PDB file of C-alpha atoms in Angstrom:
ATOM      1  CA  MET A1434       0.469   0.014  -0.073  1.00  0.00           C
ATOM      2  CA  ASP A1435       0.979   3.737  -0.594  1.00  0.00           C
ATOM      3  CA  TYR A1436       0.789   5.665   1.859  1.00  0.00           C
ATOM      4  CA  GLU A1437       2.125   8.511   0.469  1.00  0.00           C
ATOM      5  CA  GLN A1438      -0.485   8.319  -2.194  1.00  0.00           C
ATOM      6  CA  TYR A1439      -3.438   8.044   0.486  1.00  0.00           C
ATOM      7  CA  MET A1440      -2.253  10.908   2.250  1.00  0.00           C
ATOM      8  CA  ARG A1441      -2.562  13.026  -0.565  1.00  0.00           C
ATOM      9  CA  GLU A1442      -5.862  12.058  -0.827  1.00  0.00           C
ATOM     10  CA  ALA A1443      -6.298  12.644   2.093  1.00  0.00           C
ATOM     11  CA  MET A1444      -4.546  16.253   2.165  1.00  0.00           C
ATOM     12  CA  GLN A1445      -7.065  17.308  -0.651  1.00  0.00           C
ATOM     13  CA  GLU A1446      -9.691  16.759   1.679  1.00  0.00           C
ATOM     14  CA  ALA A1447      -7.882  19.004   3.774  1.00  0.00           C
ATOM     15  CA  LYS A1448      -8.143  21.500   1.315  1.00  0.00           C
ATOM     16  CA  LYS A1449     -11.403  21.210   1.331  1.00  0.00           C
ATOM     17  CA  ALA A1450     -11.738  22.183   5.084  1.00  0.00           C
ATOM     18  CA  LEU A1451      -9.613  25.101   4.124  1.00  0.00           C
ATOM     19  CA  ALA A1452     -11.546  25.964   1.825  1.00  0.00           C
ATOM     20  CA  LEU A1453     -14.703  26.278   3.814  1.00  0.00           C
ATOM     21  CA  GLY A1454     -12.388  28.147   6.759  1.00  0.00           C
ATOM     22  CA  GLU A1455     -12.361  24.504   8.532  1.00  0.00           C
ATOM     23  CA  VAL A1456      -9.395  23.755  10.130  1.00  0.00           C
ATOM     24  CA  PRO A1457      -7.085  21.766   7.539  1.00  0.00           C
ATOM     25  CA  VAL A1458      -7.782  18.292   8.664  1.00  0.00           C
ATOM     26  CA  GLY A1459      -8.952  15.637   5.933  1.00  0.00           C
ATOM     27  CA  ALA A1460      -8.860  11.528   6.261  1.00  0.00           C
ATOM     28  CA  VAL A1461      -9.704   9.011   3.421  1.00  0.00           C
ATOM     29  CA  VAL A1462     -10.816   5.271   4.205  1.00  0.00           C
ATOM     30  CA  VAL A1463      -8.771   2.652   2.119  1.00  0.00           C
ATOM     31  CA  LEU A1464      -9.994  -1.156   1.877  1.00  0.00           C
ATOM     32  CA  ASN A1465      -8.192  -3.435  -0.344  1.00  0.00           C
ATOM     33  CA  ASP A1466      -6.292  -0.583  -2.198  1.00  0.00           C
ATOM     34  CA  VAL A1467     -10.286   1.404  -2.637  1.00  0.00           C
ATOM     35  CA  ILE A1468     -11.078   4.340  -0.786  1.00  0.00           C
ATOM     36  CA  ILE A1469     -14.409   3.733   0.616  1.00  0.00           C
ATOM     37  CA  GLY A1470     -14.323   6.987   2.909  1.00  0.00           C
ATOM     38  CA  ARG A1471     -13.844  10.044   2.397  1.00  0.00           C
ATOM     39  CA  GLY A1472     -14.137  13.013   5.208  1.00  0.00           C
ATOM     40  CA  TYR A1473     -12.897  16.858   5.730  1.00  0.00           C
ATOM     41  CA  ASN A1474     -13.404  18.835   8.423  1.00  0.00           C
ATOM     42  CA  ARG A1475     -16.491  20.488   8.788  1.00  0.00           C
ATOM     43  CA  LYS A1476     -17.567  21.451  12.505  1.00  0.00           C
ATOM     44  CA  GLU A1477     -17.632  25.138  12.359  1.00  0.00           C
ATOM     45  CA  ASN A1478     -20.130  24.277   8.944  1.00  0.00           C
ATOM     46  CA  ASP A1479     -22.047  21.694  10.029  1.00  0.00           C
ATOM     47  CA  HIS A1480     -22.371  23.634  14.082  1.00  0.00           C
ATOM     48  CA  ASP A1481     -21.819  19.658  15.279  1.00  0.00           C
ATOM     49  CA  PRO A1482     -18.476  18.786  17.284  1.00  0.00           C
ATOM     50  CA  THR A1483     -18.664  16.027  15.629  1.00  0.00           C
ATOM     51  CA  SER A1484     -17.812  16.551  12.220  1.00  0.00           C
ATOM     52  CA  HIS A1485     -14.369  15.776  12.575  1.00  0.00           C
ATOM     53  CA  ALA A1486     -12.401  14.178   9.169  1.00  0.00           C
ATOM     54  CA  GLU A1487     -12.158  11.099  10.679  1.00  0.00           C
ATOM     55  CA  ILE A1488     -15.784  10.405  12.198  1.00  0.00           C
ATOM     56  CA  ILE A1489     -16.886  11.750   8.565  1.00  0.00           C
ATOM     57  CA  ALA A1490     -14.222   9.273   6.343  1.00  0.00           C
ATOM     58  CA  LEU A1491     -15.962   5.979   9.143  1.00  0.00           C
ATOM     59  CA  ARG A1492     -19.334   6.726   8.845  1.00  0.00           C
ATOM     60  CA  GLU A1493     -18.547   7.202   4.694  1.00  0.00           C
ATOM     61  CA  ALA A1494     -16.991   3.567   4.127  1.00  0.00           C
ATOM     62  CA  ALA A1495     -19.315   1.768   6.697  1.00  0.00           C
ATOM     63  CA  LYS A1496     -22.273   3.226   4.433  1.00  0.00           C
ATOM     64  CA  ARG A1497     -20.533   1.864   1.742  1.00  0.00           C
ATOM     65  CA  GLN A1498     -19.577  -1.326   2.936  1.00  0.00           C
ATOM     66  CA  LYS A1499     -23.250  -2.068   4.611  1.00  0.00           C
ATOM     67  CA  SER A1500     -21.784  -2.385   8.394  1.00  0.00           C
ATOM     68  CA  TRP A1501     -19.743  -1.225  10.774  1.00  0.00           C
ATOM     69  CA  ARG A1502     -17.054  -3.080  11.232  1.00  0.00           C
ATOM     70  CA  LEU A1503     -14.062  -2.387   8.938  1.00  0.00           C
ATOM     71  CA  ASN A1504     -11.626  -5.055   9.696  1.00  0.00           C
ATOM     72  CA  GLY A1505      -8.673  -4.994   7.274  1.00  0.00           C
ATOM     73  CA  ALA A1506      -8.994  -0.848   6.289  1.00  0.00           C
ATOM     74  CA  THR A1507      -7.179   1.800   6.967  1.00  0.00           C
ATOM     75  CA  LEU A1508      -7.512   5.368   7.787  1.00  0.00           C
ATOM     76  CA  PHE A1509      -5.384   8.148   6.700  1.00  0.00           C
ATOM     77  CA  VAL A1510      -5.672  11.616   8.242  1.00  0.00           C
ATOM     78  CA  THR A1511      -3.534  14.612   8.243  1.00  0.00           C
ATOM     79  CA  LEU A1512      -3.131  15.211  11.662  1.00  0.00           C
ATOM     80  CA  GLU A1513      -3.270  12.689  14.848  1.00  0.00           C
ATOM     81  CA  PRO A1514      -6.238  11.259  15.674  1.00  0.00           C
ATOM     82  CA  CYS A1515      -8.313  13.113  18.881  1.00  0.00           C
ATOM     83  CA  PRO A1516      -9.451  11.180  21.495  1.00  0.00           C
ATOM     84  CA  MET A1517     -13.136  10.726  20.061  1.00  0.00           C
ATOM     85  CA  CYS A1518     -11.732   9.594  16.711  1.00  0.00           C
ATOM     86  CA  ALA A1519     -10.056   6.984  18.309  1.00  0.00           C
ATOM     87  CA  GLY A1520     -12.670   6.021  19.796  1.00  0.00           C
ATOM     88  CA  ALA A1521     -14.901   5.733  16.816  1.00  0.00           C
ATOM     89  CA  MET A1522     -11.687   3.971  14.942  1.00  0.00           C
ATOM     90  CA  LEU A1523     -11.563   1.461  17.724  1.00  0.00           C
ATOM     91  CA  GLN A1524     -15.396   0.869  17.598  1.00  0.00           C
ATOM     92  CA  SER A1525     -15.512  -0.136  13.476  1.00  0.00           C
ATOM     93  CA  ARG A1526     -12.411  -1.931  13.710  1.00  0.00           C
ATOM     94  CA  ILE A1527     -10.020  -0.637  11.391  1.00  0.00           C
ATOM     95  CA  GLU A1528      -6.885  -2.186  11.142  1.00  0.00           C
ATOM     96  CA  ARG A1529      -4.405   0.248  11.226  1.00  0.00           C
ATOM     97  CA  VAL A1530      -4.298   4.735  11.477  1.00  0.00           C
ATOM     98  CA  VAL A1531      -1.794   6.608   9.324  1.00  0.00           C
ATOM     99  CA  PHE A1532      -1.519  10.172   9.944  1.00  0.00           C
ATOM    100  CA  GLY A1533       0.889  13.070   9.196  1.00  0.00           C
ATOM    101  CA  VAL A1534       1.503  15.735  11.878  1.00  0.00           C
ATOM    102  CA  ASP A1535       1.362  15.105  15.913  1.00  0.00           C
ATOM    103  CA  ASP A1536      -0.893  16.688  17.748  1.00  0.00           C
ATOM    104  CA  PRO A1537       0.463  17.864  20.645  1.00  0.00           C
ATOM    105  CA  LYS A1538      -2.548  19.478  22.181  1.00  0.00           C
ATOM    106  CA  ALA A1539      -5.192  16.281  21.767  1.00  0.00           C
ATOM    107  CA  GLY A1540      -3.206  13.233  20.267  1.00  0.00           C
ATOM    108  CA  ALA A1541      -4.422  10.379  20.986  1.00  0.00           C
ATOM    109  CA  ALA A1542      -2.630   7.627  19.159  1.00  0.00           C
ATOM    110  CA  GLY A1543       0.642   8.350  20.986  1.00  0.00           C
ATOM    111  CA  THR A1544       1.117  11.968  21.891  1.00  0.00           C
ATOM    112  CA  LEU A1545      -0.551  12.999  24.683  1.00  0.00           C
ATOM    113  CA  ILE A1546      -2.192   8.797  24.798  1.00  0.00           C
ATOM    114  CA  ASN A1547      -2.140   6.431  23.187  1.00  0.00           C
ATOM    115  CA  LEU A1548      -6.071   4.998  23.086  1.00  0.00           C
ATOM    116  CA  LEU A1549      -5.725   3.171  19.890  1.00  0.00           C
ATOM    117  CA  GLN A1550      -3.043   0.832  21.571  1.00  0.00           C
ATOM    118  CA  PHE A1551      -4.487   0.859  25.092  1.00  0.00           C
ATOM    119  CA  PRO A1552      -3.890  -2.821  27.119  1.00  0.00           C
ATOM    120  CA  GLY A1553      -7.709  -2.916  27.941  1.00  0.00           C
ATOM    121  CA  PHE A1554      -9.861  -2.138  25.134  1.00  0.00           C
ATOM    122  CA  ASN A1555     -10.936  -5.220  22.789  1.00  0.00           C
ATOM    123  CA  HIS A1556      -9.641  -4.060  19.980  1.00  0.00           C
ATOM    124  CA  GLU A1557      -5.963  -2.603  18.631  1.00  0.00           C
ATOM    125  CA  LEU A1558      -4.295  -0.649  16.123  1.00  0.00           C
ATOM    126  CA  LYS A1559      -1.176  -0.118  14.364  1.00  0.00           C
ATOM    127  CA  ILE A1560       0.262   3.625  14.076  1.00  0.00           C
ATOM    128  CA  VAL A1561       1.997   4.955  11.129  1.00  0.00           C
ATOM    129  CA  ALA A1562       2.872   8.648  11.722  1.00  0.00           C
ATOM    130  CA  GLY A1563       5.032  11.351   9.651  1.00  0.00           C
ATOM    131  CA  VAL A1564       3.754  10.550   6.147  1.00  0.00           C
ATOM    132  CA  LEU A1565       4.079  13.711   4.586  1.00  0.00           C
ATOM    133  CA  GLU A1566       4.552  15.527   7.870  1.00  0.00           C
ATOM    134  CA  LYS A1567       6.165  18.358   6.438  1.00  0.00           C
ATOM    135  CA  GLU A1568       2.889  19.569   4.050  1.00  0.00           C
ATOM    136  CA  ALA A1569       0.600  18.200   6.457  1.00  0.00           C
ATOM    137  CA  GLN A1570       2.442  21.070   8.563  1.00  0.00           C
ATOM    138  CA  GLU A1571       2.534  23.578   6.489  1.00  0.00           C
ATOM    139  CA  LEU A1572      -1.073  23.783   6.038  1.00  0.00           C
ATOM    140  CA  LEU A1573      -2.225  23.289   9.691  1.00  0.00           C
ATOM    141  CA  GLN A1574       0.167  26.293  10.085  1.00  0.00           C
ATOM    142  CA  GLY A1575      -0.566  28.727   7.588  1.00  0.00           C
ATOM    143  CA  PHE A1576      -4.377  28.166   8.676  1.00  0.00           C
ATOM    144  CA  PHE A1577      -3.738  29.094  12.119  1.00  0.00           C
ATOM    145  CA  SER A1578      -0.880  32.019  11.245  1.00  0.00           C
ATOM    146  CA  ASN A1579      -3.989  33.342   8.790  1.00  0.00           C
ATOM    147  CA  MET A1580      -6.465  33.055  11.873  1.00  0.00           C
ATOM    148  CA  ARG A1581      -3.835  35.172  14.407  1.00  0.00           C
ATOM    149  CA  LYS A1582      -3.450  37.614  11.753  1.00  0.00           C
ATOM    150  CA  GLU A1583      -7.329  37.989  11.032  1.00  0.00           C
ATOM    151  CA  LYS A1584      -7.666  38.300  14.848  1.00  0.00           C
ATOM    152  CA  SER A1585      -5.264  41.257  15.257  1.00  0.00           C
TER     153      SER A1585
END
């Protein structure tokens, strides 16, 4: 599986969020080398705290598969998942998460806490970090830099 190829797809989703004024995070779910779900942050536009890229991509993938069980799937996301998204990934039974940049404020795949490999849960995910890290970081930093300029 070409991690960079699918992370570039997630980056395209993140740019859709950016165009809407959302924090630019994008995600894709891949099963058997086919993208089965796509998502990008929509919290502000949807007025919904659960409208994270990962949640939207997982919902689309589950609908497409006609099952909440996404065994064998990989989720690619530009930013390390938060605790809510990590919980959704565990519930969906995906095999792996691949992310671009660590999240020092809410990272639940090892930066603050590792919910995805917590020993008491009935499922664990493989974690791959740092794929297209520089590109993902630049997109996020540019967004927050512009936001700070607009507030000044």
